[in-house]
């Protein structure tokens, strides 16, 4: 599934993107008041395909071991949403996307993104889905950084958070790597 953010999407840097597309997958069903939704944030090398098989897949989604009926993220109780980050290469707007101003792929002209930008785009998707408060936000590695950002930027929208396999402090070289990613 995908969603296009209407209008202009302003980045933390002040630069803007238009026609921003977010690729996402859902597992399970939302309850009537949409209070059972868990947002899964993926790591740097992940994508929206967190569980199950697509036609032609040789292996399941990257977190298949914990998403599904009677698993840790039980799809009989919860609706799991996983979106591909903006800047990613699996369907969401990124460097391989067509720049609407030039008609050519962005390539190296694609703006530098931050975790804040990724979370702000996810928030647009969550609002589009009509969700007022997420039951939980979870993720590991860079996904865990997104979880932390959700709790800082939108605490009223996060009932519970779970970040794993991520850091709580960056050293100067890590800050330089992430700021240039």
Coordinates of N, CA and C in Angstrom, one line a residue:
X1 N 0.8 -1.2 0.0 CA 0.0 0.0 0.0 C 0.9 1.2 0.0
X2 N 0.3 2.4 -0.4 CA 1.1 3.6 -0.4 C 0.2 4.8 -0.1
X3 N 0.8 5.8 0.3 CA 0.1 7.1 0.6 C 1.0 8.2 0.1
X4 N 0.3 9.2 -0.5 CA 1.1 10.4 -0.9 C 0.7 11.5 0.0
X5 N 1.7 12.1 0.6 CA 1.4 13.3 1.5 C 1.0 14.4 0.6
X6 N -0.2 15.0 0.9 CA -0.6 16.1 0.0 C 0.2 17.4 0.2
X7 N 0.4 18.2 -0.8 CA 1.1 19.5 -0.7 C 2.6 19.3 -0.5
X8 N 3.2 20.3 0.1 CA 4.6 20.4 0.3 C 5.0 19.8 1.7
X9 N 6.0 19.0 1.7 CA 6.5 18.4 2.9 C 7.9 19.1 3.3
X10 N 7.9 19.8 4.4 CA 9.0 20.6 4.8 C 9.9 19.7 5.7
X11 N 11.2 19.7 5.3 CA 12.2 19.0 6.1 C 12.8 19.8 7.2
X12 N 13.5 19.1 8.1 CA 14.1 19.8 9.2 C 15.1 20.8 8.7
X13 N 15.8 20.6 7.6 CA 16.8 21.5 7.0 C 16.2 22.7 6.4
X14 N 14.8 22.8 6.2 CA 14.2 23.9 5.6 C 13.9 23.6 4.1
X15 N 14.5 22.6 3.6 CA 14.2 22.2 2.2 C 12.9 21.6 2.1
X16 N 12.3 21.4 0.9 CA 11.0 20.9 0.8 C 10.9 19.8 -0.3
X17 N 10.0 18.9 -0.2 CA 9.7 17.9 -1.2 C 8.2 18.0 -1.5
X18 N 7.8 17.6 -2.7 CA 6.4 17.5 -3.0 C 6.2 16.1 -3.6
X19 N 4.9 15.7 -3.6 CA 4.5 14.4 -4.0 C 5.3 13.3 -3.2
X20 N 5.4 13.5 -1.9 CA 6.1 12.5 -1.1 C 5.2 11.2 -0.9
X21 N 5.8 10.1 -1.3 CA 5.1 8.8 -1.3 C 5.6 8.0 -0.1
X22 N 4.7 7.4 0.6 CA 5.1 6.5 1.7 C 4.6 5.1 1.4
X23 N 5.4 4.2 1.3 CA 5.0 2.8 1.1 C 4.8 2.2 2.5
X24 N 3.8 1.4 2.7 CA 3.6 0.8 4.0 C 2.8 -0.6 3.8
X25 N 2.9 -1.4 4.9 CA 2.1 -2.6 5.0 C 1.4 -2.7 6.3
X26 N 0.3 -3.4 6.3 CA -0.5 -3.5 7.5 C -0.7 -5.0 7.7
X27 N -0.7 -5.4 9.0 CA -0.9 -6.8 9.4 C -2.0 -6.8 10.5
X28 N -3.0 -7.6 10.4 CA -4.1 -7.5 11.4 C -5.1 -6.4 11.0
X29 N -6.1 -6.2 11.9 CA -7.1 -5.2 11.6 C -7.2 -4.2 12.7
X30 N -7.5 -3.0 12.3 CA -7.7 -1.9 13.3 C -9.1 -2.2 14.0
X31 N -9.1 -2.0 15.3 CA -10.4 -2.0 16.0 C -11.2 -0.8 15.7
X32 N -12.4 -0.7 16.2 CA -13.3 0.4 15.8 C -12.8 1.8 16.2
X33 N -12.1 1.9 17.3 CA -11.6 3.2 17.7 C -10.1 3.4 17.3
X34 N -9.5 2.4 16.6 CA -8.2 2.4 16.1 C -7.1 2.6 17.3
X35 N -7.4 2.0 18.4 CA -6.6 2.1 19.6 C -5.6 0.9 19.7
X36 N -5.7 0.0 18.7 CA -4.8 -1.2 18.8 C -3.7 -1.2 17.8
X37 N -3.3 -0.1 17.3 CA -2.3 0.0 16.2 C -0.9 0.1 16.8
X38 N 0.0 -0.7 16.3 CA 1.4 -0.7 16.7 C 2.2 -0.3 15.4
X39 N 3.0 0.8 15.5 CA 3.8 1.2 14.4 C 5.2 0.6 14.6
X40 N 5.6 -0.2 13.6 CA 7.0 -0.8 13.6 C 7.9 0.1 12.7
X41 N 9.0 0.5 13.3 CA 9.9 1.4 12.6 C 11.1 0.5 12.2
X42 N 11.5 0.5 10.9 CA 12.6 -0.4 10.5 C 14.0 0.3 10.6
X43 N 15.0 -0.6 10.6 CA 16.4 -0.2 10.6 C 16.8 0.4 9.3
X44 N 18.1 0.8 9.2 CA 18.6 1.5 8.0 C 18.4 0.6 6.8
X45 N 18.6 -0.7 6.9 CA 18.6 -1.6 5.7 C 17.2 -2.3 5.5
X46 N 16.2 -1.9 6.4 CA 14.9 -2.5 6.3 C 14.0 -1.9 5.3
X47 N 12.7 -2.3 5.4 CA 11.7 -1.8 4.5 C 10.3 -2.0 5.2
X48 N 9.3 -1.7 4.4 CA 7.9 -1.9 5.0 C 7.5 -3.4 5.1
X49 N 8.2 -4.3 4.4 CA 7.8 -5.7 4.4 C 8.4 -6.4 5.6
X50 N 7.6 -6.3 6.7 CA 8.1 -6.8 8.0 C 7.7 -8.2 8.3
X51 N 6.6 -8.7 7.6 CA 6.2 -10.1 7.9 C 5.5 -10.7 6.7
X52 N 5.4 -12.0 6.8 CA 4.7 -12.8 5.7 C 5.5 -12.8 4.4
X53 N 4.9 -13.4 3.4 CA 5.5 -13.6 2.1 C 4.8 -12.8 1.0
X54 N 5.5 -12.2 0.1 CA 4.9 -11.7 -1.1 C 5.1 -12.7 -2.2
X55 N 4.4 -12.6 -3.3 CA 4.6 -13.6 -4.4 C 6.0 -13.5 -4.9
X56 N 6.6 -14.7 -5.0 CA 8.0 -14.8 -5.5 C 9.0 -14.6 -4.4
X57 N 8.6 -14.3 -3.1 CA 9.6 -14.2 -2.0 C 10.2 -15.6 -1.7
X58 N 11.5 -15.6 -1.4 CA 12.1 -16.8 -1.0 C 12.2 -16.9 0.5
X59 N 12.0 -15.7 1.2 CA 12.0 -15.6 2.6 C 11.0 -14.6 3.1
X60 N 10.5 -14.7 4.3 CA 9.5 -13.8 4.8 C 10.1 -12.4 5.1
X61 N 9.2 -11.5 5.5 CA 9.6 -10.2 6.0 C 10.6 -10.3 7.1
X62 N 11.3 -9.2 7.3 CA 12.4 -9.2 8.2 C 12.1 -9.4 9.7
X63 N 10.8 -9.2 10.1 CA 10.5 -9.4 11.5 C 9.4 -10.4 11.6
X64 N 9.3 -11.3 10.7 CA 8.3 -12.4 10.6 C 8.2 -13.2 11.9
X65 N 9.3 -13.4 12.5 CA 9.4 -14.2 13.7 C 8.6 -13.6 14.9
X66 N 8.3 -12.3 14.9 CA 7.5 -11.7 16.0 C 6.2 -11.1 15.6
X67 N 5.9 -11.0 14.3 CA 4.6 -10.5 13.8 C 3.7 -11.5 13.2
X68 N 2.6 -11.7 13.8 CA 1.6 -12.7 13.2 C 0.7 -13.2 14.4
X69 N -0.2 -14.1 14.0 CA -1.1 -14.7 15.0 C -0.3 -15.4 16.1
X70 N -0.6 -15.1 17.4 CA 0.0 -15.7 18.5 C 1.5 -15.5 18.7
X71 N 1.9 -14.5 18.0 CA 3.4 -14.1 18.2 C 3.4 -12.9 19.1
X72 N 4.6 -12.3 19.3 CA 4.8 -11.2 20.2 C 3.9 -10.0 19.8
X73 N 3.9 -9.7 18.5 CA 3.0 -8.7 18.0 C 1.8 -9.4 17.3
X74 N 0.9 -9.8 18.1 CA -0.2 -10.7 17.8 C -1.2 -10.0 16.9
X75 N -1.3 -10.4 15.6 CA -2.2 -9.8 14.6 C -3.6 -10.2 14.8
X76 N -3.9 -11.0 15.8 CA -5.3 -11.3 16.1 C -5.8 -10.2 17.2
X77 N -4.9 -9.5 17.8 CA -5.2 -8.5 18.8 C -4.8 -7.1 18.3
X78 N -3.8 -7.0 17.6 CA -3.2 -5.7 17.2 C -3.2 -5.5 15.6
X79 N -3.2 -4.3 15.2 CA -3.0 -4.0 13.8 C -1.6 -3.4 13.8
X80 N -0.7 -4.1 13.0 CA 0.7 -3.7 12.9 C 0.8 -2.9 11.6
X81 N 1.4 -1.7 11.7 CA 1.7 -0.9 10.5 C 3.2 -0.7 10.4
X82 N 3.8 -0.9 9.3 CA 5.2 -0.7 9.0 C 5.4 0.1 7.7
X83 N 6.0 1.3 7.8 CA 6.2 2.1 6.6 C 7.7 2.1 6.3
X84 N 7.9 2.2 5.0 CA 9.3 2.4 4.5 C 9.6 3.9 4.8
X85 N 10.8 4.1 5.3 CA 11.2 5.5 5.5 C 11.3 6.3 4.3
X86 N 11.0 7.6 4.3 CA 11.4 8.5 3.2 C 12.9 8.5 3.1
X87 N 13.3 8.5 1.8 CA 14.8 8.4 1.6 C 15.2 6.9 1.4
X88 N 14.3 6.0 1.7 CA 14.6 4.6 1.5 C 14.4 4.2 0.0
X89 N 14.8 3.0 -0.3 CA 14.8 2.6 -1.7 C 13.7 1.5 -2.0
X90 N 12.7 1.4 -1.2 CA 11.7 0.4 -1.4 C 10.3 0.9 -1.5
X91 N 10.2 2.0 -2.3 CA 8.8 2.5 -2.6 C 8.5 3.9 -2.1
X92 N 9.1 4.2 -1.0 CA 8.9 5.6 -0.5 C 9.8 6.6 -1.3
X93 N 9.4 7.8 -1.3 CA 10.2 8.8 -2.0 C 11.6 8.9 -1.5
X94 N 12.5 8.8 -2.5 CA 14.0 8.7 -2.2 C 14.8 9.1 -3.4
X95 N 16.1 8.9 -3.3 CA 17.0 9.3 -4.4 C 16.6 8.8 -5.8
X96 N 16.0 7.6 -5.9 CA 15.6 7.0 -7.2 C 14.3 7.5 -7.7
X97 N 13.6 8.3 -6.8 CA 12.3 8.8 -7.3 C 12.5 9.9 -8.3
X98 N 11.4 10.2 -9.0 CA 11.5 11.2 -10.0 C 11.2 12.6 -9.3
X99 N 12.1 13.5 -9.6 CA 12.0 14.9 -9.0 C 10.9 15.6 -9.9
X100 N 9.8 16.0 -9.3 CA 8.7 16.6 -10.2 C 9.2 17.9 -10.8
X101 N 10.2 18.5 -10.3 CA 10.7 19.8 -10.9 C 11.5 19.6 -12.2
X102 N 12.2 18.4 -12.2 CA 13.1 18.1 -13.4 C 12.6 17.0 -14.3
X103 N 11.8 16.1 -13.8 CA 11.3 15.0 -14.5 C 12.4 13.9 -14.6
X104 N 13.4 14.0 -13.8 CA 14.5 13.0 -13.7 C 14.7 12.5 -12.3
X105 N 15.3 11.4 -12.1 CA 15.5 10.9 -10.7 C 16.3 11.9 -9.9
X106 N 16.0 12.1 -8.6 CA 16.7 13.0 -7.7 C 18.2 12.7 -7.7
X107 N 18.6 11.4 -7.6 CA 20.0 11.0 -7.5 C 20.6 11.7 -6.3
X108 N 21.8 12.3 -6.5 CA 22.6 12.9 -5.5 C 22.0 14.3 -5.1
X109 N 21.0 14.8 -5.8 CA 20.4 16.0 -5.4 C 19.3 15.8 -4.4
X110 N 19.0 14.6 -4.0 CA 18.0 14.3 -3.0 C 18.5 14.9 -1.7
X111 N 17.6 15.7 -1.0 CA 18.1 16.4 0.2 C 18.5 15.4 1.4
X112 N 19.4 15.8 2.2 CA 19.8 15.1 3.4 C 18.6 15.0 4.3
X113 N 18.3 13.9 4.9 CA 17.2 13.7 5.8 C 17.7 13.4 7.2
X114 N 16.8 13.6 8.1 CA 17.1 13.3 9.5 C 16.0 12.4 10.1
X115 N 16.3 11.8 11.2 CA 15.3 11.0 11.9 C 14.0 11.8 12.1
X116 N 14.1 13.1 12.4 CA 12.9 13.9 12.6 C 12.1 13.9 11.3
X117 N 12.7 14.0 10.2 CA 12.0 14.0 8.9 C 11.3 12.7 8.7
X118 N 11.9 11.6 9.0 CA 11.3 10.3 8.9 C 10.1 10.2 9.7
X119 N 10.2 10.6 11.0 CA 9.1 10.5 11.9 C 8.0 11.5 11.5
X120 N 8.3 12.6 11.0 CA 7.2 13.6 10.6 C 6.5 13.0 9.4
X121 N 7.1 12.3 8.5 CA 6.4 11.6 7.4 C 5.6 10.5 7.9
X122 N 6.1 9.7 8.9 CA 5.3 8.6 9.5 C 4.0 9.2 10.1
X123 N 4.2 10.3 10.8 CA 3.0 11.0 11.5 C 2.0 11.3 10.5
X124 N 2.4 11.8 9.3 CA 1.4 12.1 8.2 C 0.6 10.9 7.8
X125 N 1.3 9.7 7.7 CA 0.7 8.5 7.4 C -0.3 8.1 8.5
X126 N 0.1 8.1 9.7 CA -0.7 7.8 10.9 C -2.0 8.6 10.9
X127 N -1.8 9.9 10.7 CA -3.0 10.8 10.6 C -3.9 10.4 9.5
X128 N -3.3 10.1 8.3 CA -4.1 9.7 7.2 C -5.0 8.5 7.5
X129 N -4.4 7.6 8.3 CA -5.1 6.3 8.6 C -6.2 6.6 9.7
X130 N -6.2 7.8 10.2 CA -7.2 8.2 11.2 C -6.9 7.7 12.6
X131 N -5.6 7.5 12.9 CA -5.2 7.1 14.2 C -4.9 8.3 15.1
X132 N -5.5 8.4 16.3 CA -5.3 9.5 17.2 C -4.1 9.2 18.1
X133 N -4.0 8.0 18.6 CA -2.9 7.6 19.5 C -2.5 6.1 19.1
X134 N -1.2 5.9 19.0 CA -0.7 4.6 18.7 C -0.6 3.8 20.0
X135 N -1.1 2.5 19.9 CA -0.9 1.7 21.1 C 0.6 1.6 21.5
X136 N 1.4 1.4 20.5 CA 2.8 1.4 20.7 C 3.6 1.7 19.4
X137 N 4.8 2.2 19.6 CA 5.8 2.4 18.6 C 7.0 1.5 18.9
X138 N 7.5 0.7 18.0 CA 8.6 -0.2 18.3 C 9.6 -0.2 17.1
X139 N 10.8 -0.5 17.4 CA 11.8 -0.7 16.3 C 13.2 -0.9 16.9
X140 N 14.1 -1.4 16.1 CA 15.5 -1.6 16.5 C 16.4 -0.8 15.6
X141 N 17.6 -0.6 16.1 CA 18.7 0.1 15.4 C 18.2 1.5 15.0
X142 N 18.2 1.9 13.7 CA 17.7 3.2 13.3 C 16.2 3.3 13.6
X143 N 15.5 2.1 13.6 CA 14.1 2.1 14.0 C 13.9 2.5 15.4
X144 N 14.8 2.1 16.3 CA 14.8 2.5 17.7 C 15.0 4.0 17.8
X145 N 15.8 4.6 17.0 CA 16.0 6.1 17.0 C 14.7 6.8 16.6
X146 N 14.0 6.2 15.7 CA 12.7 6.7 15.3 C 11.7 6.6 16.5
X147 N 11.7 5.5 17.2 CA 10.9 5.4 18.4 C 11.2 6.5 19.4
X148 N 12.4 6.7 19.7 CA 12.8 7.8 20.6 C 12.3 9.1 20.1
X149 N 12.4 9.4 18.8 CA 12.0 10.6 18.3 C 10.5 10.8 18.4
X150 N 9.7 9.7 18.1 CA 8.3 9.7 18.3 C 7.9 10.2 19.7
X151 N 8.6 9.6 20.7 CA 8.3 10.0 22.1 C 8.6 11.4 22.5
X152 N 9.6 12.0 21.8 CA 10.0 13.4 22.0 C 9.1 14.3 21.2
X153 N 8.8 14.0 19.9 CA 8.1 14.9 19.1 C 6.6 14.8 19.3
X154 N 6.1 13.6 19.5 CA 4.6 13.4 19.6 C 4.2 12.5 20.8
X155 N 4.6 12.9 22.0 CA 4.3 12.1 23.2 C 2.9 11.7 23.4
X156 N 2.0 12.7 23.0 CA 0.5 12.5 23.2 C 0.0 11.4 22.2
X157 N 0.8 11.1 21.2 CA 0.3 10.1 20.2 C 0.9 8.7 20.4
X158 N 1.7 8.5 21.5 CA 2.4 7.3 21.8 C 2.0 6.8 23.2
X159 N 1.2 5.7 23.2 CA 0.9 5.1 24.5 C 2.0 4.4 25.1
X160 N 2.7 3.6 24.3 CA 3.9 2.8 24.8 C 5.0 2.8 23.7
X161 N 6.2 2.7 24.2 CA 7.3 2.7 23.2 C 8.2 1.5 23.6
X162 N 8.9 1.0 22.6 CA 9.8 -0.1 22.8 C 10.9 0.0 21.7
X163 N 12.1 0.5 22.2 CA 13.2 0.5 21.2 C 14.3 -0.5 21.7
X164 N 14.8 -1.1 20.7 CA 15.8 -2.2 21.0 C 17.0 -2.1 20.0
X165 N 18.1 -2.6 20.5 CA 19.3 -2.6 19.7 C 19.7 -1.3 19.1
X166 N 19.5 -0.3 19.9 CA 19.9 1.1 19.4 C 20.7 1.8 20.5
X167 N 21.3 2.9 20.2 CA 22.1 3.6 21.1 C 21.3 4.7 21.8
X168 N 21.9 5.1 23.0 CA 21.2 6.2 23.6 C 22.1 7.5 23.5
X169 N 23.3 7.3 23.1 CA 24.2 8.5 22.9 C 25.1 8.2 21.7
X170 N 25.3 9.2 20.9 CA 26.2 9.2 19.7 C 27.6 9.7 20.1
X171 N 28.6 9.2 19.5 CA 29.9 9.8 19.7 C 30.1 10.8 18.5
X172 N 31.0 11.7 18.5 CA 31.2 12.6 17.4 C 31.2 12.0 16.0
X173 N 31.9 10.9 15.8 CA 32.0 10.3 14.5 C 30.6 9.7 14.0
X174 N 29.9 9.2 14.9 CA 28.5 8.7 14.6 C 27.6 9.9 14.2
X175 N 27.7 11.0 14.9 CA 26.9 12.2 14.5 C 27.3 12.6 13.1
X176 N 28.6 12.6 12.8 CA 29.0 13.0 11.5 C 28.5 12.0 10.4
X177 N 28.5 10.7 10.7 CA 28.0 9.7 9.7 C 26.5 9.9 9.5
X178 N 25.7 10.0 10.6 CA 24.3 10.2 10.4 C 23.9 11.5 9.8
X179 N 24.6 12.5 10.1 CA 24.3 13.8 9.5 C 24.6 13.9 8.0
X180 N 25.5 13.0 7.5 CA 25.8 12.9 6.1 C 25.2 11.8 5.4
X181 N 24.3 11.0 6.0 CA 23.7 9.9 5.4 C 22.7 10.3 4.4

